[in-house]
Short mmCIF file of C-alpha atoms and ligand atoms in Angstrom, two decimals:
data_model
loop_
_atom_site.label_atom_id
_atom_site.label_comp_id
_atom_site.label_asym_id
_atom_site.label_seq_id
_atom_site.Cartn_x
_atom_site.Cartn_y
_atom_site.Cartn_z
CA MET A 23 101.87 74.55 95.59
CA LYS A 24 98.90 74.51 97.93
CA LYS A 25 98.59 71.08 99.47
CA TYR A 26 95.49 69.12 100.36
CA LEU A 27 95.72 66.41 102.97
CA LEU A 28 93.04 63.81 102.36
CA THR A 29 94.84 61.01 104.17
CA PRO A 30 93.60 59.09 107.22
CA GLY A 31 96.12 60.85 109.42
CA PRO A 32 97.72 63.23 109.62
CA THR A 33 94.85 65.55 108.72
CA PRO A 34 94.64 69.32 108.08
CA LEU A 35 94.68 71.79 110.97
CA PRO A 36 92.19 74.60 111.61
CA ASP A 37 93.74 78.09 111.91
CA GLU A 38 92.83 78.27 115.61
CA VAL A 39 94.93 75.17 116.21
CA ARG A 40 97.87 76.41 114.13
CA LYS A 41 97.86 79.73 115.99
CA ALA A 42 97.88 77.94 119.34
CA LEU A 43 100.85 75.86 118.21
CA ALA A 44 102.83 79.04 117.54
CA LEU A 45 102.40 80.49 121.05
CA PRO A 46 105.40 80.79 123.37
CA ILE A 47 106.04 77.74 125.53
CA ILE A 48 104.82 77.96 129.10
CA HIS A 49 106.01 75.84 131.98
CA HIS A 50 103.85 72.85 132.77
CA ARG A 51 103.97 73.09 136.57
CA THR A 52 102.16 76.41 136.70
CA PRO A 53 98.60 77.52 137.42
CA GLU A 54 98.47 78.79 133.83
CA PHE A 55 99.10 75.35 132.35
CA GLN A 56 96.94 73.63 134.93
CA LYS A 57 94.00 75.78 133.91
CA ILE A 58 94.45 74.69 130.29
CA PHE A 59 94.85 71.05 131.30
CA ILE A 60 91.61 71.16 133.30
CA ARG A 61 89.83 72.63 130.28
CA VAL A 62 91.34 69.90 128.09
CA ASN A 63 90.20 67.11 130.39
CA GLU A 64 86.66 68.49 130.42
CA GLY A 65 86.68 68.75 126.62
CA LEU A 66 88.01 65.21 126.26
CA LYS A 67 85.16 63.90 128.40
CA TYR A 68 82.68 65.53 126.03
CA LEU A 69 84.41 64.09 122.97
CA PHE A 70 84.76 60.60 124.47
CA GLN A 71 81.19 60.78 125.84
CA THR A 72 82.37 59.58 129.23
CA GLN A 73 82.80 60.45 132.88
CA ASN A 74 85.78 58.07 133.08
CA ASP A 75 89.34 59.29 133.51
CA ILE A 76 91.13 59.98 130.24
CA PHE A 77 94.92 59.75 130.20
CA THR A 78 97.03 61.73 127.77
CA PHE A 79 100.45 60.53 126.57
CA ALA A 80 103.13 61.94 124.32
CA GLY A 81 103.26 59.44 121.49
CA SER A 82 101.39 58.35 118.38
CA GLY A 83 98.15 56.36 118.62
CA THR A 84 100.06 53.12 119.03
CA ALA A 85 101.52 54.42 122.32
CA ALA A 86 98.10 54.41 123.95
CA MET A 87 97.37 50.97 122.44
CA GLU A 88 100.48 49.68 124.17
CA ALA A 89 99.49 51.51 127.37
CA ALA A 90 96.15 49.68 127.34
CA VAL A 91 97.81 46.28 126.99
CA VAL A 92 100.50 46.77 129.64
CA ASN A 93 98.10 48.25 132.18
CA LEU A 94 95.23 45.79 131.86
CA LEU A 95 97.05 42.49 131.55
CA SER A 96 99.70 40.15 132.91
CA ALA A 97 101.90 37.67 131.05
CA ASN A 98 100.02 34.49 130.06
CA ASP A 99 96.64 36.17 130.40
CA THR A 100 94.18 35.36 127.64
CA ALA A 101 92.87 38.11 125.35
CA ILE A 102 90.70 38.15 122.24
CA ALA A 103 91.80 40.39 119.36
CA VAL A 104 89.64 41.23 116.38
CA CYS A 105 91.97 41.23 113.37
CA GLY A 106 90.25 42.57 110.28
CA GLY A 107 93.00 44.80 109.01
CA LYS A 108 96.36 46.30 109.82
CA PHE A 109 95.26 47.99 113.03
CA GLY A 110 93.39 45.02 114.44
CA GLU A 111 96.52 42.98 113.78
CA ARG A 112 98.47 45.55 115.77
CA TRP A 113 96.52 44.51 118.89
CA ARG A 114 97.63 40.94 118.34
CA GLU A 115 101.25 42.01 117.81
CA ILE A 116 101.39 44.14 120.96
CA CYS A 117 99.84 41.33 123.03
CA GLN A 118 102.31 38.83 121.61
CA ALA A 119 105.22 41.16 122.38
CA TYR A 120 104.18 40.93 126.05
CA ASN A 121 103.49 37.19 126.11
CA VAL A 122 99.75 37.58 126.35
CA LYS A 123 97.91 34.57 124.90
CA VAL A 124 95.92 35.96 122.01
CA ILE A 125 92.91 34.34 120.46
CA SER A 126 92.55 36.15 117.17
CA ILE A 127 89.37 36.50 115.21
CA ASP A 128 90.61 36.73 111.67
CA VAL A 129 88.04 38.75 109.82
CA GLU A 130 88.35 39.01 106.05
CA TRP A 131 89.70 42.48 105.15
CA GLY A 132 86.78 44.67 104.13
CA LYS A 133 84.30 42.97 106.46
CA ALA A 134 83.16 43.85 109.97
CA VAL A 135 83.47 41.33 112.80
CA GLU A 136 80.42 39.25 113.66
CA PRO A 137 79.69 40.14 117.31
CA ALA A 138 78.32 36.60 117.79
CA GLU A 139 81.83 35.29 117.20
CA ILE A 140 83.07 37.29 120.20
CA LYS A 141 80.18 35.93 122.26
CA ARG A 142 81.06 32.37 121.29
CA LEU A 143 84.75 32.79 122.13
CA LEU A 144 84.02 34.47 125.46
CA ALA A 145 81.78 31.55 126.42
CA GLU A 146 84.45 29.08 125.39
CA HIS A 147 87.32 30.96 127.08
CA LYS A 148 85.96 32.14 130.39
CA GLU A 149 89.47 33.13 131.47
CA THR A 150 89.55 35.97 128.88
CA LYS A 151 90.73 39.19 130.49
CA ALA A 152 90.29 41.62 127.61
CA VAL A 153 88.71 41.96 124.17
CA PHE A 154 90.59 44.22 121.77
CA THR A 155 88.81 45.66 118.77
CA THR A 156 88.71 48.64 116.41
CA LEU A 157 86.00 51.24 115.84
CA CYS A 158 87.08 52.21 112.31
CA GLU A 159 89.60 49.88 110.72
CA THR A 160 91.46 52.56 108.79
CA SER A 161 93.24 50.05 106.55
CA THR A 162 89.95 48.79 105.11
CA GLY A 163 87.41 51.56 105.72
CA VAL A 164 85.18 49.36 107.87
CA THR A 165 83.26 50.25 111.05
CA ASN A 166 82.69 47.57 113.66
CA ASP A 167 79.45 47.37 115.64
CA ILE A 168 80.92 48.44 118.97
CA LYS A 169 77.52 48.93 120.58
CA THR A 170 76.56 45.28 120.13
CA ILE A 171 80.06 44.08 121.00
CA ALA A 172 79.94 46.11 124.22
CA GLU A 173 76.64 44.49 125.24
CA ILE A 174 78.27 41.10 124.87
CA VAL A 175 81.53 41.91 126.64
CA LYS A 176 79.73 43.71 129.48
CA ALA A 177 78.18 40.40 130.52
CA SER A 178 81.64 38.81 130.91
CA PRO A 179 84.53 39.55 133.27
CA ALA A 180 86.64 40.80 130.33
CA ALA A 181 87.38 44.47 129.67
CA LEU A 182 86.47 45.88 126.26
CA VAL A 183 89.22 47.93 124.64
CA VAL A 184 88.39 49.86 121.47
CA ASP A 185 90.95 51.40 119.15
CA ALA A 186 89.14 54.57 118.14
CA VAL A 187 92.29 56.32 116.96
CA SER A 188 90.73 57.25 113.63
CA GLY A 189 87.08 56.92 114.65
CA LEU A 190 86.84 59.18 117.68
CA GLY A 191 85.19 62.43 116.62
CA ALA A 192 84.14 61.02 113.24
CA GLU A 193 81.92 58.11 114.15
CA GLU A 194 79.45 57.66 117.00
CA LEU A 195 81.02 56.05 120.06
CA GLN A 196 79.15 56.33 123.35
CA THR A 197 81.79 55.25 125.80
CA ASP A 198 79.62 55.27 128.93
CA LYS A 199 76.21 54.49 127.49
CA TRP A 200 77.49 51.49 125.56
CA GLY A 201 79.94 50.48 128.27
CA VAL A 202 83.37 50.59 126.63
CA ASP A 203 86.07 50.10 129.26
CA CYS A 204 89.00 51.57 127.44
CA VAL A 205 88.84 53.86 124.41
CA VAL A 206 92.14 54.58 122.68
CA ALA A 207 92.57 57.71 120.54
CA GLY A 208 95.24 59.72 118.75
CA SER A 209 95.61 63.41 117.94
CA GLN A 210 96.32 63.38 114.21
CA LYS A 211 93.02 62.04 112.91
CA ALA A 212 89.58 63.51 113.57
CA MET A 213 90.91 65.53 116.51
CA MET A 214 92.41 68.05 114.06
CA LEU A 215 95.86 68.18 115.65
CA PRO A 216 99.38 67.27 114.59
CA PRO A 217 100.62 63.77 115.44
CA GLY A 218 102.08 63.37 118.92
CA LEU A 219 99.31 62.86 121.46
CA SER A 220 97.50 59.68 122.35
CA PHE A 221 94.79 58.98 124.87
CA CYS A 222 93.01 56.23 126.70
CA SER A 223 89.90 56.29 128.87
CA ILE A 224 89.59 53.93 131.81
CA SER A 225 86.28 52.64 133.23
CA PRO A 226 85.86 51.34 136.80
CA LYS A 227 86.02 47.77 135.41
CA ALA A 228 89.28 48.55 133.62
CA ARG A 229 90.59 50.19 136.81
CA LYS A 230 90.14 46.87 138.65
CA ALA A 231 92.14 45.11 135.94
CA ILE A 232 94.89 47.70 136.33
CA GLU A 233 95.22 46.87 140.02
CA SER A 234 96.09 43.25 139.30
CA SER A 235 98.13 43.80 136.12
CA LYS A 236 101.75 42.66 136.32
CA LEU A 237 103.15 43.49 132.89
CA PRO A 238 106.21 45.77 133.05
CA LYS A 239 105.64 49.49 132.51
CA TYR A 240 107.15 52.77 133.54
CA TYR A 241 106.20 55.75 131.34
CA PHE A 242 102.78 54.22 130.74
CA ASP A 243 102.03 53.27 134.36
CA LEU A 244 98.44 54.37 134.84
CA ARG A 245 98.59 53.97 138.62
CA LYS A 246 101.13 56.78 138.74
CA ALA A 247 99.30 58.70 136.02
CA LYS A 248 96.05 58.51 138.00
CA LYS A 249 97.67 60.14 141.04
CA ALA A 250 98.85 62.99 138.82
CA LEU A 251 95.55 63.32 136.96
CA ASP A 252 93.61 63.61 140.22
CA LYS A 253 95.62 66.79 140.80
CA SER A 254 95.12 67.90 137.17
CA ASP A 255 98.79 67.21 136.63
CA THR A 256 100.83 64.85 134.44
CA THR A 257 103.45 62.33 135.54
CA PHE A 258 106.07 63.63 133.11
CA THR A 259 106.59 66.72 130.96
CA PRO A 260 103.58 66.91 128.66
CA PRO A 261 103.99 68.16 125.05
CA VAL A 262 102.90 71.64 126.14
CA SER A 263 102.20 73.08 122.67
CA LEU A 264 100.10 70.13 121.65
CA ILE A 265 98.05 70.35 124.84
CA VAL A 266 97.48 74.08 124.29
CA ALA A 267 96.38 73.34 120.73
CA LEU A 268 94.20 70.49 121.93
CA ALA A 269 92.26 72.92 124.10
CA GLU A 270 91.45 74.91 120.96
CA ALA A 271 90.51 71.85 118.91
CA LEU A 272 88.20 70.62 121.66
CA ASP A 273 86.56 74.05 121.83
CA LEU A 274 85.90 73.86 118.08
CA ILE A 275 84.33 70.42 118.46
CA LYS A 276 82.18 71.62 121.35
CA LYS A 277 81.10 74.67 119.40
CA GLU A 278 80.08 72.64 116.34
CA GLY A 279 78.45 70.03 118.57
CA LEU A 280 79.31 66.32 118.39
CA GLU A 281 76.08 65.50 116.61
CA ASN A 282 76.86 68.01 113.86
CA VAL A 283 80.45 66.79 113.68
CA PHE A 284 79.22 63.23 113.06
CA LYS A 285 76.68 64.45 110.53
CA ARG A 286 79.32 66.40 108.63
CA HIS A 287 81.57 63.35 108.48
CA LYS A 288 78.69 61.22 107.25
CA ILE A 289 77.95 63.63 104.40
CA MET A 290 81.63 63.85 103.42
CA ALA A 291 81.80 60.06 103.33
CA GLU A 292 78.60 59.77 101.28
CA SER A 293 79.81 62.27 98.72
CA ALA A 294 83.22 60.58 98.48
CA ARG A 295 81.55 57.23 97.85
CA GLY A 296 79.13 58.70 95.30
CA ALA A 297 81.91 60.42 93.41
CA LEU A 298 84.28 57.44 93.39
CA LEU A 299 81.50 55.17 92.12
CA ALA A 300 80.79 57.68 89.35
CA LEU A 301 84.46 57.48 88.38
CA GLY A 302 84.37 53.71 88.03
CA PHE A 303 85.94 52.76 91.37
CA LYS A 304 84.50 49.78 93.24
CA LEU A 305 83.94 50.16 96.97
CA PHE A 306 86.07 47.81 99.01
CA SER A 307 83.88 47.25 102.04
CA GLU A 308 80.22 46.63 102.76
CA THR A 309 80.14 48.38 106.13
CA PHE A 310 81.33 51.88 105.31
CA CYS A 311 82.91 54.24 107.75
CA ASN A 312 82.85 58.00 107.95
CA VAL A 313 86.61 58.20 108.34
CA VAL A 314 87.98 56.95 105.06
CA THR A 315 86.66 55.36 101.87
CA ALA A 316 88.61 52.45 100.47
CA ALA A 317 87.96 51.66 96.81
CA TYR A 318 89.45 49.51 94.06
CA THR A 319 90.88 51.58 91.25
CA PRO A 320 89.22 51.21 87.84
CA GLU A 321 90.50 48.48 85.51
CA GLY A 322 94.12 48.99 84.46
CA ILE A 323 94.92 51.75 86.98
CA ASP A 324 97.70 51.17 89.49
CA SER A 325 96.82 52.98 92.73
CA THR A 326 100.50 53.59 93.55
CA GLN A 327 100.88 55.57 90.31
CA LEU A 328 97.61 57.40 90.89
CA VAL A 329 98.52 58.40 94.45
CA LYS A 330 101.93 59.67 93.30
CA LEU A 331 100.54 61.70 90.40
CA LEU A 332 97.90 63.26 92.64
CA ARG A 333 100.48 64.27 95.20
CA ASP A 334 103.20 65.52 92.87
CA LYS A 335 101.13 67.29 90.24
CA TYR A 336 97.93 68.32 92.02
CA GLY A 337 99.11 68.67 95.61
CA VAL A 338 96.43 66.24 96.75
CA SER A 339 97.54 63.53 99.19
CA ILE A 340 95.40 60.42 99.49
CA ALA A 341 96.46 57.02 100.79
CA ASN A 342 97.32 53.84 98.92
CA GLY A 343 96.01 50.42 99.92
CA GLN A 344 98.01 48.70 102.64
CA GLU A 345 99.78 45.33 102.60
CA GLN A 346 98.29 43.03 99.93
CA PHE A 347 96.13 45.89 98.61
CA LYS A 348 98.97 48.24 97.78
CA GLY A 349 98.63 49.17 94.12
CA LYS A 350 94.99 48.03 94.03
CA LEU A 351 93.11 50.31 96.43
CA ILE A 352 92.99 53.97 97.18
CA ARG A 353 91.91 55.29 100.56
CA LEU A 354 90.34 58.71 100.35
CA ALA A 355 90.03 60.17 103.83
CA HIS A 356 87.37 62.62 104.93
CA LEU A 357 87.98 63.12 108.63
CA GLY A 358 88.75 66.02 110.88
CA TYR A 359 88.88 69.52 109.52
CA ILE A 360 87.29 68.67 106.18
CA GLN A 361 84.47 70.40 104.35
CA PRO A 362 82.77 69.99 100.95
CA SER A 363 85.33 72.11 99.06
CA ASP A 364 88.10 69.70 100.13
CA ILE A 365 86.24 66.70 98.78
CA ILE A 366 85.40 68.49 95.52
CA THR A 367 89.06 69.42 95.07
CA GLY A 368 90.16 65.87 95.75
CA ILE A 369 87.60 64.33 93.42
CA SER A 370 88.34 66.75 90.62
CA ALA A 371 92.07 65.98 90.90
CA ILE A 372 91.39 62.23 90.90
CA GLU A 373 89.34 62.63 87.73
CA LYS A 374 92.13 64.58 86.00
CA ALA A 375 94.81 62.16 87.13
CA LEU A 376 92.82 59.12 85.98
CA SER A 377 92.37 60.60 82.58
CA GLU A 378 96.11 61.36 82.38
CA LEU A 379 96.83 57.74 83.24
CA GLY A 380 94.78 56.73 80.21
CA TYR A 381 91.48 55.84 81.83
CA LYS A 382 88.46 57.23 80.01
CA VAL A 383 86.27 59.25 82.35
CA GLU A 384 83.13 61.17 81.64
CA SER A 385 84.15 64.73 82.38
CA LYS A 386 82.75 66.27 85.62
CA LYS A 387 80.42 63.35 86.31
CA SER A 388 82.12 62.58 89.62
CA VAL A 389 82.20 66.19 90.78
CA HIS A 390 78.51 66.48 89.99
CA ALA A 391 77.82 63.32 91.95
CA ALA A 392 79.61 64.76 94.99
CA GLU A 393 77.92 68.13 94.64
CA ARG A 394 74.46 66.60 94.46
CA ILE A 395 75.00 65.00 97.85
CA PHE A 396 76.26 68.25 99.31
CA ASP A 397 73.28 70.17 97.88
CA ASN A 398 70.91 67.87 99.70
CA TYR A 399 72.91 68.32 102.86
CA PHE A 400 72.96 72.10 102.75
CA LYS A 401 69.26 72.24 101.85
CA GLY A 402 68.56 70.40 105.08
CA ALA A 403 71.06 72.47 107.05
CA LYS A 404 69.75 75.93 106.06
CA LYS A 405 68.39 77.90 108.96
C1 LIG B 515 96.31 55.82 112.79
C2 LIG B 515 95.78 54.67 113.53
C3 LIG B 515 96.45 54.09 114.63
C4 LIG B 515 97.73 54.60 115.21
O1 LIG B 515 98.76 54.79 114.37
P1 LIG B 515 99.98 55.70 114.83
O2 LIG B 515 100.81 55.77 113.62
O3 LIG B 515 100.62 55.01 115.98
O4 LIG B 515 99.39 57.01 115.26
C5 LIG B 515 95.87 53.05 115.29
N1 LIG B 515 94.69 52.56 114.92
C6 LIG B 515 94.00 53.09 113.89
C7 LIG B 515 92.68 52.50 113.55
C8 LIG B 515 94.52 54.15 113.16
O5 LIG B 515 93.83 54.67 112.14
#
């Protein structure tokens, strides 16, 4: 059965990336690898929209989240964490694991954080060393207003750390222009790669924090990593195949152009929303994101059953709700190597599966809704 991956990570791989993954392994301390690594670091700067250093680790997205915490902070430091979903909560958990005092902003799931709340807390807690937040909260399908948050944090001594694991390459994030000190990313989302790489960018302000940080670290020590990076080298053995594939993925992003990449994601998200609404789903959040659409299943439909039927019978993988929303929400992802035909396939399968589960749907209405949005897009895109 042909399989369709419409989950918020991992995501499908372009052929160029899959071919690169199949190449023979080369040694990492060679001019050949160094050349690729230099190309990768240039490409990452384009994607992150920054001139800052970007560090690459072997590990899932959470690895770079942990790297940010252990490199910027010391035990008993104060940090603010925006917790509006599973991934925001992860910031709090990592901080707590290292005895960092966390002030959490508990945002209702499905809502974006009020930047004014960050401003208020920073004024009240002048000792705050870092603010941790999320670009796209993948568990709820919400985008936070990082631009406004950055303006606020910039005026304080704290460093702004943004989890853009799912958002980078799907949603606008101007690292340098907005002034984000540390952007965390992962390979298996909009970067069109398998899981296994994670990244963090470090601004001059974040670099200062690194100098005084006392939390324990070894693999993630960015002081050592910086010495290696300055020689276009890595501290330890990098996942060679993933780096080679990353060079290809970054070339594809460059070729399409970031602006077009964002536009494509926006259209995919719009069509997914339009189609799900036509099917009787209710959107979960008010501030949509271009990464994933979270929606309540229609009356009487259990999302766990729906997700299973889609996967087993139609080969279409989408995600269930997380935590308290398991069984109630679906999360239809539209990030990375995704084009209109993928969305149409997914929507058509959802329509069939709903009807099999006993929910009355008006045949093809949802597919038409998605197609209408695509038609408008392609009309505008024609040369
Ligand atoms: C996927 C994801 C992560 C990282 O998860 P891993 O399983 O460690 O790769 C972190 N934050 C967000 C917002 C994500 O979507």
